[in-house]
mmCIF file with all atom_site columns, C-alpha atoms in Angstrom:
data_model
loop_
_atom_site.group_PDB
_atom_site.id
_atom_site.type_symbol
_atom_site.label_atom_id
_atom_site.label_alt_id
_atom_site.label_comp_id
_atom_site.label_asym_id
_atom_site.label_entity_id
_atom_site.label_seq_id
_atom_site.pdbx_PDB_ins_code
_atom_site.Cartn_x
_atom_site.Cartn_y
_atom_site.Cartn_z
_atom_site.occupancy
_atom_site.B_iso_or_equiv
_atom_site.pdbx_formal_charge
_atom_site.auth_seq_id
_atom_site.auth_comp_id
_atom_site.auth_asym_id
_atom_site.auth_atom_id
_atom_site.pdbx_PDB_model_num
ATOM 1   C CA . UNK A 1 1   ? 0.000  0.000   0.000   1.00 70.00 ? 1   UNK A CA 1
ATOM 2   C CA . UNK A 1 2   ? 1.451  3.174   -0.792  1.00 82.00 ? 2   UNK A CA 1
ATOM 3   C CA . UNK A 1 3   ? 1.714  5.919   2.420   1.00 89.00 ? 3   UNK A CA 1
ATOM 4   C CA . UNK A 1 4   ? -0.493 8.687   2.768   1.00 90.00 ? 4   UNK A CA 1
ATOM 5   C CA . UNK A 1 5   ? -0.676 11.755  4.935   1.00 89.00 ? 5   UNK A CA 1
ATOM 6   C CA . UNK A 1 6   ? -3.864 10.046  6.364   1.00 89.00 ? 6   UNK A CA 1
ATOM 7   C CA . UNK A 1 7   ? -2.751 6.659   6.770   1.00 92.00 ? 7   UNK A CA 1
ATOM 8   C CA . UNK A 1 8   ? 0.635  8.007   8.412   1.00 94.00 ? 8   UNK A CA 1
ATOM 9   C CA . UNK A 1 9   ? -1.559 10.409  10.404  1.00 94.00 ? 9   UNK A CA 1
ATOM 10  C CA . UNK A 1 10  ? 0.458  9.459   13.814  1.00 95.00 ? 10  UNK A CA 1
ATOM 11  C CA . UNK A 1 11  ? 2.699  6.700   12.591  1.00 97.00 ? 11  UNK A CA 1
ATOM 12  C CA . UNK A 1 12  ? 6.052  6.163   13.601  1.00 98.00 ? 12  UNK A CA 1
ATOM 13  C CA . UNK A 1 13  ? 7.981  5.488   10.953  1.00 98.00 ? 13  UNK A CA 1
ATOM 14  C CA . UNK A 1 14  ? 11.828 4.992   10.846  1.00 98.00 ? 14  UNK A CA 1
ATOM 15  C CA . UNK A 1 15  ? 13.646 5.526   7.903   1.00 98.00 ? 15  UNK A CA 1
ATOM 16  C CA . UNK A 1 16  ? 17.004 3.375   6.549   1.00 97.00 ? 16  UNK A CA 1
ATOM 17  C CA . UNK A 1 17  ? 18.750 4.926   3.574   1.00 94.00 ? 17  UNK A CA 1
ATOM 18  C CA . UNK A 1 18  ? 20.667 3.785   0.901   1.00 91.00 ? 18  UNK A CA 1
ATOM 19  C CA . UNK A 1 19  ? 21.732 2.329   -2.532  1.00 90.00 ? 19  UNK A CA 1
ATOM 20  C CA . UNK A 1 20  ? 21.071 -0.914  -1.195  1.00 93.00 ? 20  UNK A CA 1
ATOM 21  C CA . UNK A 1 21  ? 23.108 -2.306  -3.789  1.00 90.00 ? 21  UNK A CA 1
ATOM 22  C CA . UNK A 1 22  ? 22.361 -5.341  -3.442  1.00 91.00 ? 22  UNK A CA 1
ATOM 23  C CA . UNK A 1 23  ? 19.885 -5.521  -0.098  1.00 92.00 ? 23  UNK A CA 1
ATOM 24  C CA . UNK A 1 24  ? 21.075 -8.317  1.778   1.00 91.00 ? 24  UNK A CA 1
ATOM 25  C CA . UNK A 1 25  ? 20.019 -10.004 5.785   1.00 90.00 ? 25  UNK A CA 1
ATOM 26  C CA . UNK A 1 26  ? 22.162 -7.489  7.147   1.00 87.00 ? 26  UNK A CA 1
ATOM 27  C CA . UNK A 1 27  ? 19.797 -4.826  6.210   1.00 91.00 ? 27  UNK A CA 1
ATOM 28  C CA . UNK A 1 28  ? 16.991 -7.382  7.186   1.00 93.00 ? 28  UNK A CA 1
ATOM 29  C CA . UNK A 1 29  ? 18.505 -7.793  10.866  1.00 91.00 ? 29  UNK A CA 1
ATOM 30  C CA . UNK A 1 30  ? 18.935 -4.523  11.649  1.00 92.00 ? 30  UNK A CA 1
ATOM 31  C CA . UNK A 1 31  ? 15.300 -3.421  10.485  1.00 95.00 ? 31  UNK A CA 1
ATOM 32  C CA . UNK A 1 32  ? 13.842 -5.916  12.309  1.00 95.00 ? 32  UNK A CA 1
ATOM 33  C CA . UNK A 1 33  ? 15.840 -4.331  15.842  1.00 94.00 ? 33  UNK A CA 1
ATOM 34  C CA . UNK A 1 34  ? 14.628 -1.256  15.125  1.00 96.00 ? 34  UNK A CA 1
ATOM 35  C CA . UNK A 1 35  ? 11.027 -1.554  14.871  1.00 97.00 ? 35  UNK A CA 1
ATOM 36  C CA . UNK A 1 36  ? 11.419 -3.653  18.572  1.00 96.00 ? 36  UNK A CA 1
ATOM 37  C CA . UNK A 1 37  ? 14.069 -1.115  20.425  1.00 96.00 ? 37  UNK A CA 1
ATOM 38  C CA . UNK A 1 38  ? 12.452 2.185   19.238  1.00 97.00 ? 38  UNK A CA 1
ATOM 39  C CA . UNK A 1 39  ? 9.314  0.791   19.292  1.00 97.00 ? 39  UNK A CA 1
ATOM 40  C CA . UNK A 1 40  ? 8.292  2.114   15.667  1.00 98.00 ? 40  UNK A CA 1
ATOM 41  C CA . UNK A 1 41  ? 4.935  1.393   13.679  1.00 98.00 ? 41  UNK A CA 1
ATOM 42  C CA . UNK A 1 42  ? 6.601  1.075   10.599  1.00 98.00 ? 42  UNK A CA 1
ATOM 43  C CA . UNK A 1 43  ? 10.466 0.986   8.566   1.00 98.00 ? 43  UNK A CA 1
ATOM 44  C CA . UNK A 1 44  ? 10.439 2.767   5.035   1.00 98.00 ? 44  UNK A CA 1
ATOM 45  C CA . UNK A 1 45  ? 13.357 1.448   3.021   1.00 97.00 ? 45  UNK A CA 1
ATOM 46  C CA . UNK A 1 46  ? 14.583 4.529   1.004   1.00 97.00 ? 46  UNK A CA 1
ATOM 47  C CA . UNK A 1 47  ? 16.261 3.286   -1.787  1.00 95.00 ? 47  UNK A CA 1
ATOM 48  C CA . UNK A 1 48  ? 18.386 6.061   -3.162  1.00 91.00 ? 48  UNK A CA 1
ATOM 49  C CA . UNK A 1 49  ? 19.065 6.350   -7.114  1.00 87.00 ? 49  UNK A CA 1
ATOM 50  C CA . UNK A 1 50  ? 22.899 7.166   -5.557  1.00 73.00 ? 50  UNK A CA 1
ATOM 51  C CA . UNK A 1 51  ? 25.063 7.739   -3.142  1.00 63.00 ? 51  UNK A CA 1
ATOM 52  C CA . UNK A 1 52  ? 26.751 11.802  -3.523  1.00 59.00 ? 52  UNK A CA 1
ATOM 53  C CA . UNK A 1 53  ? 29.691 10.572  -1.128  1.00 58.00 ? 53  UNK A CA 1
ATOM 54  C CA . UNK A 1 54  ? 30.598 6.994   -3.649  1.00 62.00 ? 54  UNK A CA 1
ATOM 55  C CA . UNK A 1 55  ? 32.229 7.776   -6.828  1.00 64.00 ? 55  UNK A CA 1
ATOM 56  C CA . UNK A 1 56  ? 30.602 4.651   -8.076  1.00 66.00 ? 56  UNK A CA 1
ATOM 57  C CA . UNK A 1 57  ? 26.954 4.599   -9.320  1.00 69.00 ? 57  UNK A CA 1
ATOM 58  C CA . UNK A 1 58  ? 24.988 1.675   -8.123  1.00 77.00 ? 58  UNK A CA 1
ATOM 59  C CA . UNK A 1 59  ? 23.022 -0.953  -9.767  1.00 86.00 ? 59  UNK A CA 1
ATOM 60  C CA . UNK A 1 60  ? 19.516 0.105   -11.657 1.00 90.00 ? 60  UNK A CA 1
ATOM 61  C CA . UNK A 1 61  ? 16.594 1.134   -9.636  1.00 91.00 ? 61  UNK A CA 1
ATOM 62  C CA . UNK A 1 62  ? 14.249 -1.706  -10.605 1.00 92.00 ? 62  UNK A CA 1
ATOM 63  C CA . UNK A 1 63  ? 16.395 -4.352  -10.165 1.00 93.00 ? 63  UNK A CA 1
ATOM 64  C CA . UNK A 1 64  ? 17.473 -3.314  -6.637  1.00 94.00 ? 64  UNK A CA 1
ATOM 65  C CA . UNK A 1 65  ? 13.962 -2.471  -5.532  1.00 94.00 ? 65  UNK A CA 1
ATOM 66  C CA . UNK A 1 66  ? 12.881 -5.970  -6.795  1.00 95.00 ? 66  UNK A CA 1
ATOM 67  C CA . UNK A 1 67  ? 15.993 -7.553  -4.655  1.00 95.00 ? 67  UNK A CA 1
ATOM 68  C CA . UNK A 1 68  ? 14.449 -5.486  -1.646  1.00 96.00 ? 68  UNK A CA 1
ATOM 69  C CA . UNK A 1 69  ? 11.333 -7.182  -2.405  1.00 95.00 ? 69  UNK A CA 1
ATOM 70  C CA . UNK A 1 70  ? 12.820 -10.729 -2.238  1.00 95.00 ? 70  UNK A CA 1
ATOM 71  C CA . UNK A 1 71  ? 14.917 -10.150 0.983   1.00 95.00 ? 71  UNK A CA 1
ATOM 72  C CA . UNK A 1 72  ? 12.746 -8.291  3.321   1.00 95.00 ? 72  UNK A CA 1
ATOM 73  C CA . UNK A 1 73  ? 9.133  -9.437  3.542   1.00 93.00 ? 73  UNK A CA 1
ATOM 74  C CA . UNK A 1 74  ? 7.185  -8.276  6.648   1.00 95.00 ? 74  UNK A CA 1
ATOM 75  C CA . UNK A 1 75  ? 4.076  -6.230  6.543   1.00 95.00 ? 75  UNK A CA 1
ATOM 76  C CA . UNK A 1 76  ? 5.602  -3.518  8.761   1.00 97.00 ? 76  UNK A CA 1
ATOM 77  C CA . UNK A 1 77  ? 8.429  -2.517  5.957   1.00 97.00 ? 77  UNK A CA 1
ATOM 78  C CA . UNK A 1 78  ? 7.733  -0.608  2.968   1.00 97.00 ? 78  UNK A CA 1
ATOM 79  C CA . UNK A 1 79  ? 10.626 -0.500  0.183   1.00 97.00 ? 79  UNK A CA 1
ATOM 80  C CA . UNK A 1 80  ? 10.568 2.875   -1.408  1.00 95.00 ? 80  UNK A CA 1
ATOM 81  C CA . UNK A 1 81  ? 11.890 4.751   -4.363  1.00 94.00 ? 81  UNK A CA 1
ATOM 82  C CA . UNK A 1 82  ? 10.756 7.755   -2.683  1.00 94.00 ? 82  UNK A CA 1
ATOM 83  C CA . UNK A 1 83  ? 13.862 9.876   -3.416  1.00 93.00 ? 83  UNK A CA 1
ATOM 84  C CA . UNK A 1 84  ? 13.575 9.454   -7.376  1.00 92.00 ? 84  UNK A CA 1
ATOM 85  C CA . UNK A 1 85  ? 10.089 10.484  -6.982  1.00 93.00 ? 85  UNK A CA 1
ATOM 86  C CA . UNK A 1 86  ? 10.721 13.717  -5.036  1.00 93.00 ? 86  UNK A CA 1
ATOM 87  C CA . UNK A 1 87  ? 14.310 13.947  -7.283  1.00 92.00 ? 87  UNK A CA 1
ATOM 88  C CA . UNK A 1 88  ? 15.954 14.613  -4.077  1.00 93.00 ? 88  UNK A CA 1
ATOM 89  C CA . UNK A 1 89  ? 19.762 13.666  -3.894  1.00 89.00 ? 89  UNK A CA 1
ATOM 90  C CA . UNK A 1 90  ? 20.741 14.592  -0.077  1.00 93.00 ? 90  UNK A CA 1
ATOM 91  C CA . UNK A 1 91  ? 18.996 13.260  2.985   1.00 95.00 ? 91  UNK A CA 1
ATOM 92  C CA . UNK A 1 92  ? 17.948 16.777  3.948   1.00 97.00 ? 92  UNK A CA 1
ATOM 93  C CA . UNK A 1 93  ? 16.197 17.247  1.054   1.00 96.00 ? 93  UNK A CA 1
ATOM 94  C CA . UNK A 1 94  ? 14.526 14.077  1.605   1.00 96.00 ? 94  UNK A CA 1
ATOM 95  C CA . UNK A 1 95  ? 13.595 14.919  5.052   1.00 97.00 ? 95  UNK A CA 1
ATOM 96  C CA . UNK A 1 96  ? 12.243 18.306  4.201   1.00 97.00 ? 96  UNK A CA 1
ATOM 97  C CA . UNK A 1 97  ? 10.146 16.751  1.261   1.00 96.00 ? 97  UNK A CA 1
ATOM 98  C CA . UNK A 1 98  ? 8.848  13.861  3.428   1.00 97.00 ? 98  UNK A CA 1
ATOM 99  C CA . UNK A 1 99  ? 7.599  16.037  6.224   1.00 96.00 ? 99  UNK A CA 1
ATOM 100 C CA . UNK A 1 100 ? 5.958  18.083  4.258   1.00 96.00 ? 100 UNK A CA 1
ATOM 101 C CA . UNK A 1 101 ? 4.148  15.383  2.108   1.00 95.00 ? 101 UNK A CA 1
ATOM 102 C CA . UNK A 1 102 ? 3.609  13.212  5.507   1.00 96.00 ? 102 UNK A CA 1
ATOM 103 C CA . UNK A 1 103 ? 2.974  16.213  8.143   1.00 96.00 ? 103 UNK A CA 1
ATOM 104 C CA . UNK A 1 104 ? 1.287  14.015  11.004  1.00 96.00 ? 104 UNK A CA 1
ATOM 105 C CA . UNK A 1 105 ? 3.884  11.251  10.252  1.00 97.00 ? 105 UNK A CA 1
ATOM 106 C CA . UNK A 1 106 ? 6.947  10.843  13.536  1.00 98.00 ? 106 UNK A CA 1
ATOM 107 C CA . UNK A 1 107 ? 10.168 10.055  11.485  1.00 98.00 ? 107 UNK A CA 1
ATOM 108 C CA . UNK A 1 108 ? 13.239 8.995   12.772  1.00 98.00 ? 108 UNK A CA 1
ATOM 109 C CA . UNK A 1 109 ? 16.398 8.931   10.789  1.00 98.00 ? 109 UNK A CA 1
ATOM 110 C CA . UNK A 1 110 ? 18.376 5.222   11.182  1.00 97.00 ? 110 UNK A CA 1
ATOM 111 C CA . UNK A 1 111 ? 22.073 4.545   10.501  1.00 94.00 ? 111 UNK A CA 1
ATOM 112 C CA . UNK A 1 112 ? 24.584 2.274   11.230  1.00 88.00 ? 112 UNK A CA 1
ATOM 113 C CA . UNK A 1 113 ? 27.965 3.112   13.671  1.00 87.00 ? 113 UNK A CA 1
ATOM 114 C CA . UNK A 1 114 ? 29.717 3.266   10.463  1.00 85.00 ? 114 UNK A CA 1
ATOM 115 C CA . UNK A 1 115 ? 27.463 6.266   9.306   1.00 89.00 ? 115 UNK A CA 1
ATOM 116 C CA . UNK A 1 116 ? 27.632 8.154   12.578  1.00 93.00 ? 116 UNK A CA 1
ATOM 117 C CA . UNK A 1 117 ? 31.224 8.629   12.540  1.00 89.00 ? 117 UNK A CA 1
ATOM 118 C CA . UNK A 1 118 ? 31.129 10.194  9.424   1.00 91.00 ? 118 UNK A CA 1
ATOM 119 C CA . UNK A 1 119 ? 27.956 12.038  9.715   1.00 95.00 ? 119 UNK A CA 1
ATOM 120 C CA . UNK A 1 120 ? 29.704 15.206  10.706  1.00 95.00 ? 120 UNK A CA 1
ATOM 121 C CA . UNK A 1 121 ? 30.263 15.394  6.539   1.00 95.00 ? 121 UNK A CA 1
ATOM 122 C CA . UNK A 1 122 ? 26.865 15.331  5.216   1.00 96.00 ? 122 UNK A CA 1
ATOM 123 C CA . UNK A 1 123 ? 25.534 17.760  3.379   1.00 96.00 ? 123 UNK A CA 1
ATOM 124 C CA . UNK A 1 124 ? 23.454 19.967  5.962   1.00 97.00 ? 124 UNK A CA 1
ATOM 125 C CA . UNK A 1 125 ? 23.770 17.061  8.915   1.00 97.00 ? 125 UNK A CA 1
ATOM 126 C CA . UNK A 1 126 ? 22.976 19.729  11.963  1.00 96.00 ? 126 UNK A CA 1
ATOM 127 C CA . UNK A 1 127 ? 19.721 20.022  9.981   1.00 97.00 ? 127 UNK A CA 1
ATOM 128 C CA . UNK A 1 128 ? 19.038 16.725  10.055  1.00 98.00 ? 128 UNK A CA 1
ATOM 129 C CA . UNK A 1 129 ? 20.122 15.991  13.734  1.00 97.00 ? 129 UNK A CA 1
ATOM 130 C CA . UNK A 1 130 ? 17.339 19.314  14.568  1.00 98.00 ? 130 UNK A CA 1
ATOM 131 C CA . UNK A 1 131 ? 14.966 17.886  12.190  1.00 96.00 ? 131 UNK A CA 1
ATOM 132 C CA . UNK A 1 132 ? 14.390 14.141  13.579  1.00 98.00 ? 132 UNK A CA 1
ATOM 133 C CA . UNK A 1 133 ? 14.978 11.888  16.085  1.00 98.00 ? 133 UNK A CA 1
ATOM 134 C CA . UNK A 1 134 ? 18.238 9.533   15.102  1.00 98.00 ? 134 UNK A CA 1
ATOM 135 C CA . UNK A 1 135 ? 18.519 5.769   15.856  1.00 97.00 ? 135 UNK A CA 1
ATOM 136 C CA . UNK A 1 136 ? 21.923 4.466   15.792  1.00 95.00 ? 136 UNK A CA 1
ATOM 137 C CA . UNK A 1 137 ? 22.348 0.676   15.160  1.00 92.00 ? 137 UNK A CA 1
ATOM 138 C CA . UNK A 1 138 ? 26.201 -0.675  16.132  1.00 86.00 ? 138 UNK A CA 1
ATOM 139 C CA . UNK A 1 139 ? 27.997 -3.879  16.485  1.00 76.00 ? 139 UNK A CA 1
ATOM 140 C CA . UNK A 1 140 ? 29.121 -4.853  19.766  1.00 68.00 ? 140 UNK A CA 1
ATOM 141 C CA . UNK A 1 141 ? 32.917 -2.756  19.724  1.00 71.00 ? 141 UNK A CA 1
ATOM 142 C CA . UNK A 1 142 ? 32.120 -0.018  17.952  1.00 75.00 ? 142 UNK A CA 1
ATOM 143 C CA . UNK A 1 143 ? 30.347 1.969   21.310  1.00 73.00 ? 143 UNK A CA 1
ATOM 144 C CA . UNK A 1 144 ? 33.837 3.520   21.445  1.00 75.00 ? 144 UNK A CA 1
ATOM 145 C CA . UNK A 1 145 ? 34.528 4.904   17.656  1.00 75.00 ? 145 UNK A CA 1
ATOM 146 C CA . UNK A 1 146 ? 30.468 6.221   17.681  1.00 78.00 ? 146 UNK A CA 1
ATOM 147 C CA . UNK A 1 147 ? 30.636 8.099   20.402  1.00 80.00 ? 147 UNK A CA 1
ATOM 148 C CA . UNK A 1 148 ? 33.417 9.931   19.804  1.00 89.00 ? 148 UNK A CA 1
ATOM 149 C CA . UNK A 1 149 ? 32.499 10.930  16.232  1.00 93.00 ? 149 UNK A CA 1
ATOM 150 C CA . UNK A 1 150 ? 32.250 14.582  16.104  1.00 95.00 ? 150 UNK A CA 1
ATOM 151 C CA . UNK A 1 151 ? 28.608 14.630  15.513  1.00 96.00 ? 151 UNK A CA 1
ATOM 152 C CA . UNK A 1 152 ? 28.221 12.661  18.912  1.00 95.00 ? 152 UNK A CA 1
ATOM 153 C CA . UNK A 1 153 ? 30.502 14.812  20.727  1.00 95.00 ? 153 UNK A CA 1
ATOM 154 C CA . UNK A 1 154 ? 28.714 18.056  19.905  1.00 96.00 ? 154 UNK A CA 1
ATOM 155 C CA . UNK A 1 155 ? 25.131 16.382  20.568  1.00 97.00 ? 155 UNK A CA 1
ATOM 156 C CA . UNK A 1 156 ? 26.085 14.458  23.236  1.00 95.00 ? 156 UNK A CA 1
ATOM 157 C CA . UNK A 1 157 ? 23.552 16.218  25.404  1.00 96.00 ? 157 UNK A CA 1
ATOM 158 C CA . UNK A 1 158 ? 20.779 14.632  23.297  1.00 97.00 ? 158 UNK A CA 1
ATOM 159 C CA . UNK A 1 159 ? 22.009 11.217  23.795  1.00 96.00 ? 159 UNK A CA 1
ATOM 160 C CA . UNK A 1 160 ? 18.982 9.612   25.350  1.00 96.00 ? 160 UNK A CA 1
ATOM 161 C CA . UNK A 1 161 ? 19.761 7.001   28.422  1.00 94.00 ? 161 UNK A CA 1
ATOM 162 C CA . UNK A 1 162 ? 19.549 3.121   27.305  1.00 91.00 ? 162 UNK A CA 1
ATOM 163 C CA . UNK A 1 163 ? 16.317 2.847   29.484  1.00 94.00 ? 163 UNK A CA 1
ATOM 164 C CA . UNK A 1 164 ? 15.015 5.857   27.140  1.00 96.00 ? 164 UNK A CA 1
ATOM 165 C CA . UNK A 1 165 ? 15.716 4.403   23.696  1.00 96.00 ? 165 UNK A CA 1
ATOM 166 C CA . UNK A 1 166 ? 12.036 3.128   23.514  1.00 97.00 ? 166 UNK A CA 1
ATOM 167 C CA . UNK A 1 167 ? 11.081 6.855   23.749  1.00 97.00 ? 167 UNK A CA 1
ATOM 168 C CA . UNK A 1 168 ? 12.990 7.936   20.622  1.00 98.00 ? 168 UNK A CA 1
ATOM 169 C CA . UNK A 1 169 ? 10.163 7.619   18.106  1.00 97.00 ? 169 UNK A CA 1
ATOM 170 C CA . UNK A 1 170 ? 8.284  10.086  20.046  1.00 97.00 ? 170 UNK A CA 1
ATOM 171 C CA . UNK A 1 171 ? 11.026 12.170  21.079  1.00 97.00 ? 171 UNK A CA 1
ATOM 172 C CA . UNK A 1 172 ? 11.825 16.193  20.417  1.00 97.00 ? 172 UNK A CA 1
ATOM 173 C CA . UNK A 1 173 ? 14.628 16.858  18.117  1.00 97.00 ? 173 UNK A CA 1
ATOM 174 C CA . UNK A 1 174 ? 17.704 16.507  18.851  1.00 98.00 ? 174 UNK A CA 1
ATOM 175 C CA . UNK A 1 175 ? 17.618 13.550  20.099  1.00 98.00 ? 175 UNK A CA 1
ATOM 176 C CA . UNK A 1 176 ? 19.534 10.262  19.498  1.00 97.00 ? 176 UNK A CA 1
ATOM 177 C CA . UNK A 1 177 ? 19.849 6.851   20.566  1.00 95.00 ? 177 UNK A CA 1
ATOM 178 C CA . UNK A 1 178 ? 22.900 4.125   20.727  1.00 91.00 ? 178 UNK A CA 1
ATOM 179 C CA . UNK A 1 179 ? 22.140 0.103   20.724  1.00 92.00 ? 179 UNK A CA 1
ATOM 180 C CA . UNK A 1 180 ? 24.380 -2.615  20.293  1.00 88.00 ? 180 UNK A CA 1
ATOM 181 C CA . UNK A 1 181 ? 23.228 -4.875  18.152  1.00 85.00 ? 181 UNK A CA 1
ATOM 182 C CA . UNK A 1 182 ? 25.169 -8.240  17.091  1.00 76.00 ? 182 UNK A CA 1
ATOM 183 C CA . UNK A 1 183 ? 25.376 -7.806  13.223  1.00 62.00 ? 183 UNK A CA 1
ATOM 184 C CA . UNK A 1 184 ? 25.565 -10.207 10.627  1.00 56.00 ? 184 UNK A CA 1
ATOM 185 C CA . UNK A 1 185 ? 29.162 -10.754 8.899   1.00 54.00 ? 185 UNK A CA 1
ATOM 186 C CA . UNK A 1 186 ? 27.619 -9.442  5.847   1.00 53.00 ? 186 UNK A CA 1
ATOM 187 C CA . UNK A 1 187 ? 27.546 -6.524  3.658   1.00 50.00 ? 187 UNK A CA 1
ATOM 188 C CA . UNK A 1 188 ? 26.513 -5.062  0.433   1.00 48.00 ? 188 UNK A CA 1
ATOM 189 C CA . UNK A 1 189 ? 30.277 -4.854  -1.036  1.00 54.00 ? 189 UNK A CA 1
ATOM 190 C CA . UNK A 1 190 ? 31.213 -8.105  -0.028  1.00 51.00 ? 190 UNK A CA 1
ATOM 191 C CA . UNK A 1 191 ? 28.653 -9.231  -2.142  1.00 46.00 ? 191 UNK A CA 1
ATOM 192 C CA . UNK A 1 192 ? 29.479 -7.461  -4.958  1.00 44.00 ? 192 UNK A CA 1
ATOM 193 C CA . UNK A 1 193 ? 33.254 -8.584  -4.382  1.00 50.00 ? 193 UNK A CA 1
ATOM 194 C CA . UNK A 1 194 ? 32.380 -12.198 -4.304  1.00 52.00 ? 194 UNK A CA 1
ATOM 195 C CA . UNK A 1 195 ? 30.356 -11.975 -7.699  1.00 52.00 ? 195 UNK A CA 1
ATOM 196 C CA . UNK A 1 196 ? 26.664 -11.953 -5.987  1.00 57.00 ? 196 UNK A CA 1
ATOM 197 C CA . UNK A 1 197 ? 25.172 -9.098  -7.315  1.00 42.00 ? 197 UNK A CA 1
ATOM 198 C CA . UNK A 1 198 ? 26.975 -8.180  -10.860 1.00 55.00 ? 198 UNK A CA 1
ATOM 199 C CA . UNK A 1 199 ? 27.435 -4.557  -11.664 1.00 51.00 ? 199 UNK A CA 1
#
């Protein structure tokens, strides 16, 4: 079913971006722990037509929302190509589009460790961090390298408590939350590397 403004009247919906190129269990697995530790309605898969920070274009649009399709079936995940729709190429952009298509919709932004220490680069990321909630998925280890990211460090005051993290969903901006989660040895490269998912 394709999202509304009245059938996201009150939702909260958390939203994973990228090329997904190719969507693998990884991206499965940590979907799945978000929707249970900050206790969101919903998981839109944004699947971007590209990256502005890879050099590299990914795979065609159709054939990795199709492999989205395949890998992550639950009635609580919609795959989206959202972005091409709204021809938006930084997350920003996306967020200001979305919450003014979706107004009554609670967003929160989700990212992996890896994506937090390098958030600090992203085209207008204090926006973003003012804008919505942020739900930050890491492997057991990488606590340390997160949460001294410079993003972290200047918004460590909105660093909600681990018995808060169910509250991020509804929470004010800015506002971010840190779970370990165990990860599966997998990833989207690696797949490409072992000749999975042909360019």
């Amino acid at each position: 079913m394709t999202p509304t403004a009245h059938t996201t009247r009150g939702r909260r919906i958390g939203l994973l971006g990228g090329s997904f190129d190719p969507a693998h269990l990884g991206h499965v697995h940590i979907t799945l722990e978000a929707l249970k530790r900050f206790d969101l309605d919903e998981v839109w898969w944004l699947i971007s037509p590209g990256n502005p920070m890879k050099r590299r274009g990914p795979a065609p649009m159709l054939r990795r929302m199709a492999r989205a399709r395949e890998v992550m079936r639950h009635p609580r995940v919609h795959i989206s190509d959202i972005e091409a729709q709204l021809n938006t190429r930084y997350t920003a952009q996306t967020l200001r589009a979305l919450r003014q298509k979706f107004p009554l919709a609670r967003f929160t932004w989700l990212m992996g460790a890896d994506n937090l220490a390098q958030f600090h680069l992203w085209k207008d990321w204090d926006e973003i961090i003012n804008t919505v909630p942020i739900g930050v998925l890491a492997r057991p280890g990488e606590q340390i390298a997160a949460r001294t990211a410079p993003a972290a460090q200047i918004y460590r005051h909105a660093l909600l408590k681990a018995r808060q993290v169910r509250l991020l969903s509804i929470a004010d901006a800015p506002a971010w939350a840190f779970v370990n989660v165990p990860m599966r040895d997998i990833s989207s490269s690696a797949l490409r590397a072992k000749g999975d998912w042909p360019s």
